[in-house]
């Protein structure tokens, strides 16, 4: 097992990475301060892993909330079910909340923990690759509002993150690839050697070799932890984690949520960002080809949907948190392994990418 530390002063916490970690009761219980524990999970994950977690908590008074599975339930209404259970069972301020599931459960569990009695300790047990490398680390929690995704939330750091590679065996292939898209992102924005490692080891990841997965999760989490430690509230460098996301969000929204997984949209968006970086004169043709090839090998889409033309893309990209005074700003690449901070782009260049790349 590897342990990484997220350095945030008094709010620092460890990330445990390894296989069969759910069998190690002590990893979990050392972070629990009272008898009362609430586990938040969903209908898909509960039959697979809830009992294993419960087995570790025989000395505790444990309640469980099992939410329906899906992004459409990441709402204030379903969040309230967590508060209902906490209050019904008279949970106190030092009770612990465990989020057992993918990013949806992690974001909701974390936000519930941030709000209940103004904050109770919580533990992340991420069960998708995406949640292990991205959403469980960094303290962004929240729910969706009908008028915007992740619009209601809080920064709230967990007590620890337990990333068990063994749980990834039940994840479907499409979800695994979607997680790999965010893994590739870390190599692209700040670690060229990691990008090269991924080129050499992609098949092992797709085969779910637990050592390869643990290595990829560790390097991804280390990168995310360093970025978050430098800029917890996204004043500057944390924005680089959004490489490919402005194009990607446009694809997710424009095509209707659910038709593309987030990681799939990010893969396409990153290829578009790479194409634009080439037009800026920063990446070479060969760099762009390397990037596209790796996403393709990871069984991810790399071309924008035909249904979205340049005008529609620009319309959708205009509603992004990074924009200033209505001007679209993007994370681009200076090279493989070095991202820019958000930069304004000439409209003509953006249009050239939107009409030229993958069309
Ligand atoms: P998800 O939570 O919907 O999980 C994907 C699917 O996999 C679900 O059907 C889930 O039930 C299933 N699943 C989970 N673990 C499984 C397992 N071990 N075996 C089999 N099936 C399993 O989606 P996700 O991709 O994990 O996360 C996406 C969410 O994360 C979005 O809501 C997004 O906004 C959020 N997110 C948050 C951050 C952050 O910083 N907080 C970062 C990235 C994404
Ligand atoms: Mg993302």
Coordinates of C-alpha atoms and ligand atoms in Angstrom, one line a residue:
X1 CA 0.0 0.0 0.0
X2 CA 1.1 3.6 -0.8
X3 CA 0.2 6.6 1.3
X4 CA 0.1 10.1 -0.1
X5 CA -0.4 13.2 1.9
X6 CA -2.5 16.1 0.8
X7 CA -0.8 19.1 2.4
X8 CA -3.4 21.6 3.6
X9 CA -2.1 22.6 7.0
X10 CA -4.6 21.5 9.7
X11 CA -6.8 20.0 7.0
X12 CA -4.1 17.7 5.6
X13 CA -5.1 14.1 5.0
X14 CA -3.8 10.8 3.7
X15 CA -4.8 9.0 0.5
X16 CA -4.3 5.2 0.8
X17 CA -3.7 3.4 -2.5
X18 CA -3.5 -0.3 -2.9
X19 CA -5.4 -3.5 -3.4
X20 CA -7.8 -5.2 -0.9
X21 CA -7.8 -2.2 1.3
X22 CA -11.5 -2.7 2.2
X23 CA -10.4 -5.7 4.1
X24 CA -8.2 -3.6 6.4
X25 CA -10.5 -2.4 9.1
X26 CA -7.9 -0.3 10.8
X27 CA -7.4 2.0 7.8
X28 CA -11.0 3.1 8.2
X29 CA -11.5 3.0 11.9
X30 CA -8.4 5.0 12.8
X31 CA -10.1 8.0 11.2
X32 CA -13.4 7.6 13.1
X33 CA -13.9 9.5 16.3
X34 CA -17.3 8.5 17.6
X35 CA -19.6 5.4 17.7
X36 CA -22.0 6.9 15.1
X37 CA -21.2 6.2 11.5
X38 CA -23.4 6.9 8.4
X39 CA -22.5 5.2 5.1
X40 CA -23.9 6.9 2.0
X41 CA -23.8 4.7 -1.1
X42 CA -26.0 3.8 -4.1
X43 CA -28.1 0.9 -5.4
X44 CA -25.3 -0.4 -7.7
X45 CA -22.4 -0.2 -5.3
X46 CA -24.3 -1.4 -2.1
X47 CA -24.7 -5.0 -3.2
X48 CA -21.1 -5.2 -4.3
X49 CA -19.2 -3.5 -1.4
X50 CA -21.4 -2.4 1.4
X51 CA -21.1 -5.6 3.4
X52 CA -17.3 -5.5 3.3
X53 CA -17.3 -2.0 4.8
X54 CA -19.9 -3.0 7.4
X55 CA -17.7 -5.9 8.4
X56 CA -15.1 -3.4 9.4
X57 CA -17.5 -1.5 11.6
X58 CA -18.9 -4.1 14.0
X59 CA -18.0 -2.0 17.0
X60 CA -19.9 1.0 15.7
X61 CA -23.5 2.1 15.4
X62 CA -23.9 2.3 11.7
X63 CA -26.8 3.6 9.6
X64 CA -26.9 3.5 5.8
X65 CA -28.4 5.6 3.1
X66 CA -28.7 3.9 -0.3
X67 CA -29.5 6.4 -3.0
X68 CA -30.7 5.6 -6.5
X69 CA -27.9 5.4 -9.1
X70 CA -27.3 8.3 -11.4
X71 CA -26.3 11.9 -11.9
X72 CA -30.0 12.9 -12.1
X73 CA -30.2 12.2 -8.4
X74 CA -27.4 14.5 -7.4
X75 CA -29.9 17.1 -6.2
X76 CA -30.9 18.9 -3.1
X77 CA -34.0 16.6 -2.8
X78 CA -31.9 13.5 -2.6
X79 CA -29.3 15.2 -0.4
X80 CA -32.1 15.8 2.1
X81 CA -32.5 12.0 2.5
X82 CA -29.0 12.0 4.0
X83 CA -30.0 14.8 6.5
X84 CA -33.3 12.9 7.3
X85 CA -31.4 9.8 8.3
X86 CA -28.8 11.8 10.3
X87 CA -31.5 13.6 12.2
X88 CA -33.8 10.7 12.7
X89 CA -31.0 8.8 14.3
X90 CA -29.8 11.8 16.3
X91 CA -26.3 11.8 14.9
X92 CA -24.0 14.2 16.8
X93 CA -21.3 16.6 15.6
X94 CA -18.5 14.1 15.9
X95 CA -20.3 11.4 14.0
X96 CA -18.6 10.3 10.8
X97 CA -20.0 10.0 7.3
X98 CA -18.5 7.5 4.8
X99 CA -19.1 8.1 1.1
X100 CA -18.8 4.7 -0.7
X101 CA -19.2 5.0 -4.5
X102 CA -18.3 7.0 -7.6
X103 CA -18.1 10.8 -7.9
X104 CA -21.8 11.3 -7.6
X105 CA -21.8 9.7 -4.1
X106 CA -18.5 11.3 -3.1
X107 CA -19.7 14.8 -4.0
X108 CA -23.1 14.3 -2.3
X109 CA -21.7 12.6 0.8
X110 CA -19.0 15.3 1.1
X111 CA -21.5 18.1 0.8
X112 CA -23.9 16.5 3.3
X113 CA -21.0 16.2 5.8
X114 CA -20.0 19.8 5.2
X115 CA -23.5 21.0 6.0
X116 CA -24.7 18.7 8.8
X117 CA -24.4 20.7 12.0
X118 CA -21.9 22.9 10.0
X119 CA -19.5 20.1 9.4
X120 CA -18.9 16.5 10.5
X121 CA -15.9 14.3 9.6
X122 CA -16.1 12.3 6.4
X123 CA -14.2 9.6 4.7
X124 CA -14.1 9.0 0.9
X125 CA -14.1 5.4 -0.4
X126 CA -14.1 6.1 -4.1
X127 CA -15.1 3.1 -6.2
X128 CA -14.7 4.4 -9.8
X129 CA -11.3 5.2 -11.4
X130 CA -12.6 8.7 -12.0
X131 CA -13.4 9.2 -8.4
X132 CA -10.1 7.7 -7.3
X133 CA -8.0 10.0 -9.5
X134 CA -10.1 13.1 -9.4
X135 CA -13.3 13.7 -7.5
X136 CA -12.3 12.2 -4.1
X137 CA -9.2 14.4 -3.8
X138 CA -9.3 18.1 -3.4
X139 CA -12.4 18.9 -1.4
X140 CA -14.9 20.0 -4.0
X141 CA -18.3 18.8 -2.9
X142 CA -21.8 19.6 -4.0
X143 CA -25.0 18.9 -6.0
X144 CA -26.6 20.0 -9.2
X145 CA -29.3 22.6 -9.6
X146 CA -31.8 22.5 -12.5
X147 CA -30.1 25.6 -13.9
X148 CA -26.5 24.4 -13.6
X149 CA -24.2 21.4 -12.8
X150 CA -22.4 21.5 -9.4
X151 CA -23.8 25.0 -8.7
X152 CA -24.6 24.3 -5.0
X153 CA -21.6 23.2 -3.0
X154 CA -18.7 23.7 -0.7
X155 CA -15.0 23.2 -0.4
X156 CA -14.7 20.5 2.3
X157 CA -11.8 18.2 2.8
X158 CA -12.2 14.5 4.0
X159 CA -10.3 12.8 6.9
X160 CA -8.8 10.3 4.4
X161 CA -9.3 8.7 1.0
X162 CA -9.2 4.9 0.7
X163 CA -8.6 4.0 -3.0
X164 CA -8.9 0.2 -3.3
X165 CA -7.9 -1.1 -6.7
X166 CA -9.8 -4.3 -6.1
X167 CA -13.2 -2.5 -6.5
X168 CA -12.3 -1.5 -10.0
X169 CA -12.7 -5.1 -11.2
X170 CA -16.5 -4.7 -11.4
X171 CA -16.5 -1.3 -13.2
X172 CA -17.7 -1.5 -16.8
X173 CA -15.2 -0.8 -19.6
X174 CA -16.7 2.5 -20.6
X175 CA -16.4 3.9 -17.1
X176 CA -12.8 2.6 -16.8
X177 CA -11.8 4.4 -20.0
X178 CA -13.6 7.6 -18.9
X179 CA -11.4 7.6 -15.8
X180 CA -8.3 7.0 -17.9
X181 CA -9.1 10.3 -19.7
X182 CA -8.5 12.2 -16.5
X183 CA -5.4 10.2 -15.8
X184 CA -3.9 11.2 -19.2
X185 CA -4.8 14.8 -18.4
X186 CA -2.3 14.8 -15.5
X187 CA 0.5 13.7 -17.7
X188 CA -0.4 16.4 -20.3
X189 CA -0.7 19.3 -17.9
X190 CA 2.3 18.8 -15.7
X191 CA 4.2 15.5 -16.0
X192 CA 5.7 14.5 -19.3
X193 CA 7.3 11.3 -17.9
X194 CA 3.9 10.2 -16.7
X195 CA 2.5 10.7 -20.2
X196 CA 5.3 8.5 -21.6
X197 CA 4.6 5.9 -18.8
X198 CA 1.0 5.8 -19.9
X199 CA 2.1 5.3 -23.5
X200 CA 4.1 2.3 -22.4
X201 CA 1.5 0.8 -20.0
X202 CA -1.9 1.6 -21.3
X203 CA -2.7 -2.0 -22.1
X204 CA -2.0 -3.1 -18.5
X205 CA -4.4 -0.4 -17.3
X206 CA -7.1 -1.6 -19.8
X207 CA -6.5 -5.2 -18.5
X208 CA -7.0 -3.9 -15.0
X209 CA -3.6 -5.0 -13.8
X210 CA -3.8 -3.9 -10.1
X211 CA -0.2 -2.8 -9.9
X212 CA -0.5 -0.7 -13.1
X213 CA -3.7 0.8 -11.8
X214 CA -2.2 1.6 -8.4
X215 CA 0.7 3.3 -10.1
X216 CA -1.6 5.4 -12.3
X217 CA -3.8 6.3 -9.4
X218 CA -0.8 7.2 -7.2
X219 CA 0.8 9.5 -9.8
X220 CA -2.6 11.1 -10.7
X221 CA -3.4 11.7 -7.0
X222 CA 0.1 13.1 -6.4
X223 CA -0.4 15.6 -9.2
X224 CA -3.8 16.6 -8.1
X225 CA -2.7 16.9 -4.4
X226 CA 0.2 19.1 -5.4
X227 CA -2.0 21.4 -7.5
X228 CA -4.7 21.6 -4.7
X229 CA -2.1 22.3 -2.0
X230 CA -0.8 25.2 -4.1
X231 CA -4.2 26.6 -5.0
X232 CA -7.0 25.1 -3.0
X233 CA -9.8 27.5 -4.0
X234 CA -8.8 27.7 -7.7
X235 CA -7.4 31.2 -7.9
X236 CA -4.9 30.2 -10.6
X237 CA -3.1 26.9 -11.1
X238 CA -6.0 24.6 -10.1
X239 CA -7.7 25.8 -13.3
X240 CA -5.2 23.8 -15.3
X241 CA -7.0 20.7 -14.1
X242 CA -9.7 21.9 -16.5
X243 CA -7.7 21.1 -19.7
X244 CA -10.2 20.0 -22.3
X245 CA -13.1 20.7 -20.0
X246 CA -14.5 23.8 -21.7
X247 CA -14.9 22.0 -25.0
X248 CA -15.9 18.9 -23.0
X249 CA -18.7 20.6 -21.1
X250 CA -20.0 22.1 -24.3
X251 CA -20.2 18.5 -25.7
X252 CA -21.9 17.2 -22.5
X253 CA -24.5 20.0 -22.4
X254 CA -25.0 20.3 -26.2
X255 CA -25.6 16.5 -26.7
X256 CA -27.7 16.2 -23.5
X257 CA -26.2 14.8 -20.3
X258 CA -25.7 11.1 -20.5
X259 CA -25.0 10.6 -24.2
X260 CA -21.3 11.2 -23.5
X261 CA -19.6 10.3 -20.2
X262 CA -17.7 13.2 -18.7
X263 CA -14.3 11.5 -19.4
X264 CA -15.3 10.8 -23.0
X265 CA -16.2 14.5 -23.5
X266 CA -13.0 15.5 -21.9
X267 CA -11.0 13.2 -24.2
X268 CA -12.5 14.9 -27.3
X269 CA -12.1 18.4 -25.7
X270 CA -8.5 17.7 -24.9
X271 CA -7.8 16.8 -28.5
X272 CA -9.5 20.0 -29.6
X273 CA -7.4 22.0 -27.0
X274 CA -4.3 20.2 -28.4
X275 CA -5.3 21.2 -32.0
X276 CA -5.7 24.8 -30.9
X277 CA -2.4 24.7 -29.1
X278 CA -0.8 23.6 -32.4
X279 CA -2.5 26.5 -34.1
X280 CA -1.0 28.8 -31.5
X281 CA 2.4 27.5 -32.4
X282 CA 3.1 25.7 -29.1
X283 CA 2.5 22.0 -30.0
X284 CA 3.9 20.3 -33.1
X285 CA 1.9 18.1 -35.4
X286 CA 3.7 15.1 -33.9
X287 CA 2.7 16.2 -30.4
X288 CA -0.9 16.4 -31.4
X289 CA -0.8 13.0 -33.0
X290 CA 0.8 11.5 -29.9
X291 CA -2.1 12.8 -27.8
X292 CA -4.8 11.7 -30.1
X293 CA -3.3 8.2 -30.4
X294 CA -3.1 7.7 -26.7
X295 CA -6.8 8.6 -26.2
X296 CA -7.8 6.3 -29.1
X297 CA -5.8 3.5 -27.6
X298 CA -7.7 4.1 -24.3
X299 CA -10.9 3.4 -26.3
X300 CA -12.0 7.0 -26.0
X301 CA -13.7 9.1 -28.7
X302 CA -11.5 11.9 -30.1
X303 CA -13.7 13.6 -32.6
X304 CA -16.4 16.2 -31.8
X305 CA -20.0 15.2 -32.5
X306 CA -21.2 16.2 -36.0
X307 CA -24.4 17.6 -34.5
X308 CA -22.5 20.5 -32.8
X309 CA -21.2 23.1 -35.3
X310 CA -18.8 25.9 -34.4
X311 CA -21.5 28.4 -33.6
X312 CA -23.2 26.1 -31.2
X313 CA -19.9 25.2 -29.6
X314 CA -19.1 28.9 -29.0
X315 CA -22.6 29.5 -27.6
X316 CA -22.1 26.7 -25.1
X317 CA -18.5 27.6 -24.3
X318 CA -19.6 31.1 -23.4
X319 CA -21.0 29.9 -20.1
X320 CA -17.9 28.8 -18.3
X321 CA -16.6 29.7 -14.9
X322 CA -13.2 30.6 -16.4
X323 CA -14.5 33.3 -18.7
X324 CA -14.0 37.0 -17.9
X325 CA -16.3 39.7 -19.3
X326 CA -17.9 37.3 -21.8
X327 CA -14.5 36.3 -23.4
X328 CA -13.9 32.6 -23.7
X329 CA -10.7 31.5 -21.8
X330 CA -9.1 28.1 -22.2
X331 CA -6.4 26.0 -20.7
X332 CA -4.0 25.1 -23.5
X333 CA -0.7 23.2 -23.8
X334 CA 2.7 24.8 -24.2
X335 CA 4.1 21.3 -24.6
X336 CA 3.2 17.8 -23.6
X337 CA 3.6 18.1 -19.8
X338 CA 3.0 21.9 -19.5
X339 CA -0.3 23.7 -19.4
X340 CA -1.1 27.4 -19.6
X341 CA -3.2 29.2 -17.1
X342 CA -6.6 30.2 -18.6
X343 CA -5.8 32.2 -21.8
X344 CA -8.0 34.3 -24.1
X345 CA -8.0 33.0 -27.7
X346 CA -8.5 34.9 -30.9
X347 CA -11.9 33.9 -32.2
X348 CA -10.5 33.1 -35.7
X349 CA -8.2 30.5 -34.2
X350 CA -10.9 28.9 -32.1
X351 CA -13.3 28.8 -35.1
X352 CA -10.5 27.2 -37.2
X353 CA -10.2 24.4 -34.6
X354 CA -13.9 24.0 -34.3
X355 CA -14.3 23.7 -38.0
X356 CA -11.0 22.1 -38.8
X357 CA -10.3 19.4 -36.2
X358 CA -12.0 16.1 -36.6
X359 CA -14.4 17.3 -39.3
Ligands
LIG1 P1 -20.7 7.9 -11.0 O1 -20.6 8.2 -9.6 O2 -22.1 8.1 -11.6 O3 -20.3 6.4 -11.2 C1 -20.4 5.8 -12.5 C2 -21.2 4.5 -12.5 O4 -20.4 3.5 -12.0 C3 -22.5 4.5 -11.7 O5 -23.5 3.8 -12.3 C4 -22.0 3.8 -10.4 O6 -23.1 3.3 -9.7 C5 -21.1 2.8 -10.9 N1 -20.1 2.2 -10.0 C6 -19.4 2.9 -9.1 N2 -18.5 2.1 -8.6 C7 -18.6 0.9 -9.2 C8 -17.9 -0.3 -9.0 N3 -16.8 -0.4 -8.3 N4 -18.3 -1.3 -9.8 C9 -19.3 -1.2 -10.6 N5 -20.0 -0.1 -10.8 C10 -19.6 1.0 -10.1 O7 -19.7 8.7 -11.9 P2 -18.2 9.0 -11.7 O8 -17.6 9.1 -13.0 O9 -17.5 8.2 -10.6 O10 -18.2 10.5 -11.1 C11 -18.9 11.6 -11.8 C12 -19.3 12.6 -10.9 O11 -18.2 13.1 -10.2 C13 -20.0 13.8 -11.5 O12 -21.1 14.1 -10.7 C14 -19.0 14.9 -11.4 O13 -19.6 16.2 -11.3 C15 -18.2 14.5 -10.2 N6 -16.9 15.0 -10.2 C16 -16.5 15.7 -9.1 C17 -15.2 16.2 -9.0 C18 -14.7 16.9 -7.8 O14 -13.6 17.5 -7.8 N7 -15.5 16.9 -6.7 C19 -14.3 16.0 -10.0 C20 -14.7 15.2 -11.1 C21 -16.0 14.8 -11.2
LIG2 MG1 -13.2 16.3 -15.0

